Coordinates of C-alpha atoms in Angstrom, one line a residue:
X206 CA 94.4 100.9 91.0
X207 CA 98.1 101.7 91.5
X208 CA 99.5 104.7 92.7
X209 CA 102.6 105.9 93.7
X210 CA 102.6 107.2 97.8
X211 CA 105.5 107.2 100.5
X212 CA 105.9 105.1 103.0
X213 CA 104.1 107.1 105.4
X214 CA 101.9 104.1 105.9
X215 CA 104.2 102.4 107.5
X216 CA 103.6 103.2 111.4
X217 CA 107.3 102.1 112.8
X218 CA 110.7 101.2 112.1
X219 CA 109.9 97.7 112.2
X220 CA 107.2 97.8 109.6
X221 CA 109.2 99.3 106.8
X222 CA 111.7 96.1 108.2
X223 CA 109.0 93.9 107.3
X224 CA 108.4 95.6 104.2
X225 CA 111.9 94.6 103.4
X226 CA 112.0 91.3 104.1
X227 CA 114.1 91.7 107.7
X228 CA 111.5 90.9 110.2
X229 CA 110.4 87.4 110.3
X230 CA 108.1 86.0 112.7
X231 CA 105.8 82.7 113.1
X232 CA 103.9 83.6 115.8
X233 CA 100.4 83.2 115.0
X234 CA 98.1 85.9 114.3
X235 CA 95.4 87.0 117.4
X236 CA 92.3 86.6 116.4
X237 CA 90.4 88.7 119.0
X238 CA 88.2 90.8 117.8
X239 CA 87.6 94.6 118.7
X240 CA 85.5 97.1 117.9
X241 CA 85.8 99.8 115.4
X242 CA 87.1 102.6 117.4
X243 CA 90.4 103.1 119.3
X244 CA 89.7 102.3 123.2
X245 CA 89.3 105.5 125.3
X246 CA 90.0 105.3 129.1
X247 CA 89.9 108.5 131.5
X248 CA 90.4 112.1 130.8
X249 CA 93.0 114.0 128.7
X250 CA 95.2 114.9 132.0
X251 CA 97.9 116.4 130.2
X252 CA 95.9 117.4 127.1
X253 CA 97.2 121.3 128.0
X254 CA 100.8 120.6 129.0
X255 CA 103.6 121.5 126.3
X256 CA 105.1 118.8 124.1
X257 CA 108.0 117.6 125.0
X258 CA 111.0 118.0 123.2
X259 CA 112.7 115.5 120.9
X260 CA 115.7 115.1 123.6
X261 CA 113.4 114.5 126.2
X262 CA 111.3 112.1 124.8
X263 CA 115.0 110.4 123.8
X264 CA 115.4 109.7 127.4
X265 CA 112.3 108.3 128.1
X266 CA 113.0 105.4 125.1
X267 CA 113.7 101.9 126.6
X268 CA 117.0 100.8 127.0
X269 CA 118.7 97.1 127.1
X270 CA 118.6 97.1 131.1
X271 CA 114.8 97.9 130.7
X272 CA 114.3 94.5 128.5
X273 CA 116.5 92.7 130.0
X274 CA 119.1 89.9 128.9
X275 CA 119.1 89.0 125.2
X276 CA 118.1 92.8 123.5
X277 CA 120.5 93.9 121.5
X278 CA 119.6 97.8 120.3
X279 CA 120.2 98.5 116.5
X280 CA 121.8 101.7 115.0
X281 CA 119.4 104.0 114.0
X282 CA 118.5 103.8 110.1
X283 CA 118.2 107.0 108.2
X284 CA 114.8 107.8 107.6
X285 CA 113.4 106.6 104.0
X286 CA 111.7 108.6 101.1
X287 CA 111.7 105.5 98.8
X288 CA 108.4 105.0 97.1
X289 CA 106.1 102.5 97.0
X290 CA 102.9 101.6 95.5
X291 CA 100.0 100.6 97.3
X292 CA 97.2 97.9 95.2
X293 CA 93.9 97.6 96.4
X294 CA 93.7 99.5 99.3
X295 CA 92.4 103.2 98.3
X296 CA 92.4 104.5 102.4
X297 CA 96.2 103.7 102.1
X298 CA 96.7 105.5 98.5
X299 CA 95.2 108.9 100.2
X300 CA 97.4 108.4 103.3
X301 CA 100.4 108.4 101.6
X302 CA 99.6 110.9 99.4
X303 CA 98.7 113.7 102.0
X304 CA 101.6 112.9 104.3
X305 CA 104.3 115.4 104.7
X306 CA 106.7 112.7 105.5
X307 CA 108.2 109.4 104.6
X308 CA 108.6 106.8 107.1
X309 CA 107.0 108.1 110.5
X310 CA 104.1 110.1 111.4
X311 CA 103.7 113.7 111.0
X312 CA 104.9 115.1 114.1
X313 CA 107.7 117.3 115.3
X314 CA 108.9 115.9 118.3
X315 CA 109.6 112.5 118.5
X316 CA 112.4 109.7 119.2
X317 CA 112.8 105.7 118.0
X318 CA 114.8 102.7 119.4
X319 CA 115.1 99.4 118.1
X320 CA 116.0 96.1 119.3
X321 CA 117.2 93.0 118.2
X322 CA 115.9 89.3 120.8
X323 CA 118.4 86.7 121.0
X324 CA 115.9 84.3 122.3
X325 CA 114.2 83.8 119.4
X326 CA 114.8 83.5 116.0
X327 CA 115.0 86.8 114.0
X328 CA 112.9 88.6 116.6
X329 CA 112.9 92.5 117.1
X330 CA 110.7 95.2 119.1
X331 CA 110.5 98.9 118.3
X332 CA 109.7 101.9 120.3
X333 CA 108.5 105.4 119.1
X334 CA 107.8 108.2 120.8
X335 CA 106.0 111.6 119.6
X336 CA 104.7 114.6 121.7
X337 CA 102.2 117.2 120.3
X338 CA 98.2 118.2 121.8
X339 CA 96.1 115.5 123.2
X340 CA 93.8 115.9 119.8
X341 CA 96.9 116.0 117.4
X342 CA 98.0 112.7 118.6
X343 CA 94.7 111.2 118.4
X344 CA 93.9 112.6 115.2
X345 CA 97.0 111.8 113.7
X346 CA 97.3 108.0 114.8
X347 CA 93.6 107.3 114.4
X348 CA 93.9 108.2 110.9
X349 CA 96.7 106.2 109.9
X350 CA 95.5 103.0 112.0
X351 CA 92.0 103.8 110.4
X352 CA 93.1 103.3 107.0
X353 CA 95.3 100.5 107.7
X354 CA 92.7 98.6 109.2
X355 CA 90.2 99.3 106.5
X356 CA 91.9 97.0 103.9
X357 CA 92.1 93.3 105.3
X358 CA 94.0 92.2 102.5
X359 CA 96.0 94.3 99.5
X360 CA 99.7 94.9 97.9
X361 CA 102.4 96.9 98.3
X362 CA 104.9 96.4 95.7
X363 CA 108.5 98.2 96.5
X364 CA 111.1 98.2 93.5
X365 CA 110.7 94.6 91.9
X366 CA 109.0 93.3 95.4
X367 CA 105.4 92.7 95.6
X368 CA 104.3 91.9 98.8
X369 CA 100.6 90.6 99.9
X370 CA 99.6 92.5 102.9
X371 CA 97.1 91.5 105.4
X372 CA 96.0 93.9 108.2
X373 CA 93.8 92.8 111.8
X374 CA 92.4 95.3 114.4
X375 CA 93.4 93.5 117.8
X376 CA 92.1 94.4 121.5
X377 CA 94.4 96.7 122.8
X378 CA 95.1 96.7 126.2
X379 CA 93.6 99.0 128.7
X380 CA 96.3 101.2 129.1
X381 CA 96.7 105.3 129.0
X382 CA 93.9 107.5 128.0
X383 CA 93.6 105.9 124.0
X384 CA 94.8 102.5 122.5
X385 CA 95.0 100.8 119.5
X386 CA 96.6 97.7 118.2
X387 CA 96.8 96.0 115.0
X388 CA 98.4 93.0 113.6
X389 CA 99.9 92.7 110.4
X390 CA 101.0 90.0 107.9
X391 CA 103.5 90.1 105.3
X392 CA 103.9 87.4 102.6
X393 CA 107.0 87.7 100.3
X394 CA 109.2 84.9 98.1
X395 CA 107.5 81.9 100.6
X396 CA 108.2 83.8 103.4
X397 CA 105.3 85.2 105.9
X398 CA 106.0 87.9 108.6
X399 CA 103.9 89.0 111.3
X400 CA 104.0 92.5 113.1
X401 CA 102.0 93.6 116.0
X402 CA 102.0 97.0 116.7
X403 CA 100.5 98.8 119.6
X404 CA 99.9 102.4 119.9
X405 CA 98.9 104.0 123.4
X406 CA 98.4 107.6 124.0
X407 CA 98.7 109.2 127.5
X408 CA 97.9 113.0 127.6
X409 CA 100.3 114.8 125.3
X410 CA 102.7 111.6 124.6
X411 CA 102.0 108.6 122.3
X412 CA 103.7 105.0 123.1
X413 CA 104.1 103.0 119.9
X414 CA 105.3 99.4 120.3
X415 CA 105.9 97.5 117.4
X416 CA 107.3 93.9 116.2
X417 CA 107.1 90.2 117.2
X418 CA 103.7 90.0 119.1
X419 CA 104.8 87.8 122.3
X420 CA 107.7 91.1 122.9
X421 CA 104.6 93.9 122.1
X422 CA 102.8 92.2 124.8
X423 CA 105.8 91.7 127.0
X424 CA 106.9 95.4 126.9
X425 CA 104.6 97.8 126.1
X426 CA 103.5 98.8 130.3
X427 CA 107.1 99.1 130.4
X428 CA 107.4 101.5 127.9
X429 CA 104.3 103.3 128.5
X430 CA 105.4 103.8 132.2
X431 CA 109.0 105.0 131.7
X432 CA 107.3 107.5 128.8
X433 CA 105.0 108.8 131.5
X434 CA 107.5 109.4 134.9
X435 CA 111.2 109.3 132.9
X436 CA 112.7 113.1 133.8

């Protein structure tokens, strides 16, 4: 079945990269297994505080100085509308159908950074940031990693592009108050691509790291420690 969506299933910045043929990695895909629900770790602290605003959460981004030598950040792309069709995966159809935006999830308040990695090959790492309720946030991501997840394997064909898409739940690390991880595989023209992304919730902020899996794993505390104390 084919129908016409946004590309509201795409979680990050680097995704809808990968969709486009601009992230290449080949790093080989985790194989750990998880279980079928996001992680949950301690209480929601902050679950009653007020969301931040967009310009705070701006400041609490990573920066080059945070990653260190080699991270080159990229100008921030204008959001895309463009629409896509996704084959074989109904979960994804009915996501991108009910989302109220394009390329990032469905909240307010929010800020994204993304860098370039000299020290490997074609190698990026992106970081967004949303604030809304504890149960927003956890709604919201669990939804879109939920139906993700649900399809192993299916298409998404952009313009004249069809790409085969596969999607792994990964353990995510024990790390805020909810996690979830994800790895995903994009095969296009001979070319394969793999994404990890990492999403992390603490009270009324959610940490998503996304990109080559070895910088993920190497920067997500990072980033889910400057999110949390960053004024």
């Amino acid at each position: 079945m084919r129908r016409s969506t946004t590309t509201a299933l795409a979680l990050s910045a680097l995704t809808v990269l990968a969709l486009t043929g601009c992230s290449r990695s080949t790093e080989p895909a985790d194989t750990s297994a998880a279980s079928s629900a996001p992680a949950h770790r301690g209480g929601n602290s902050a679950s009653t505080s007020a969301p931040l605003s967009s310009a705070k959460l701006n400041k609490r981004l990573l920066n080059e100085s945070d990653l260190g030598e080699g991270y080159t950040r990229k100008p921030q792309a204008t959001d895309r509308h463009d629409d896509v069709t996704v084959i074989g995966c109904p979960a994804l159809e009915k996501l991108g159908s009910d989302a109220a935006t394009g390329a990032t999830l469905d909240f307010t308040r929010k800020a994204k950074a993304s860098f370039t990695y000299a020290g490997s090959t074609n190698s990026e790492v992106s970081e967004e940031l949303y604030s809304d309720s504890a149960t927003k946030l956890s709604n919201g991501i669990g939804k879109v990693f939920n139906a993700m997840v649900s399809c192993p394997s299916y298409q998404v064909a952009s313009g004249s592009t069809v790409i085969d898409m596969g999607t792994q739940k990964t353990v995510a690390p024990d790390l805020g108050d909810e996690q979830w991880s994800q790895l995903l595989t994009y095969s296009a023209g001979g070319q394969r691509s793999v994404v990890k992304q990492t999403a992390v919730r603490t009270g009324n902020i959610l940490v998503i790291v996304s990109g080559s899996p070895g910088l993920v794993d190497a920067h997500l505390d990072k980033a889910l420690t400057k999110a949390r104390t960053a004024h």
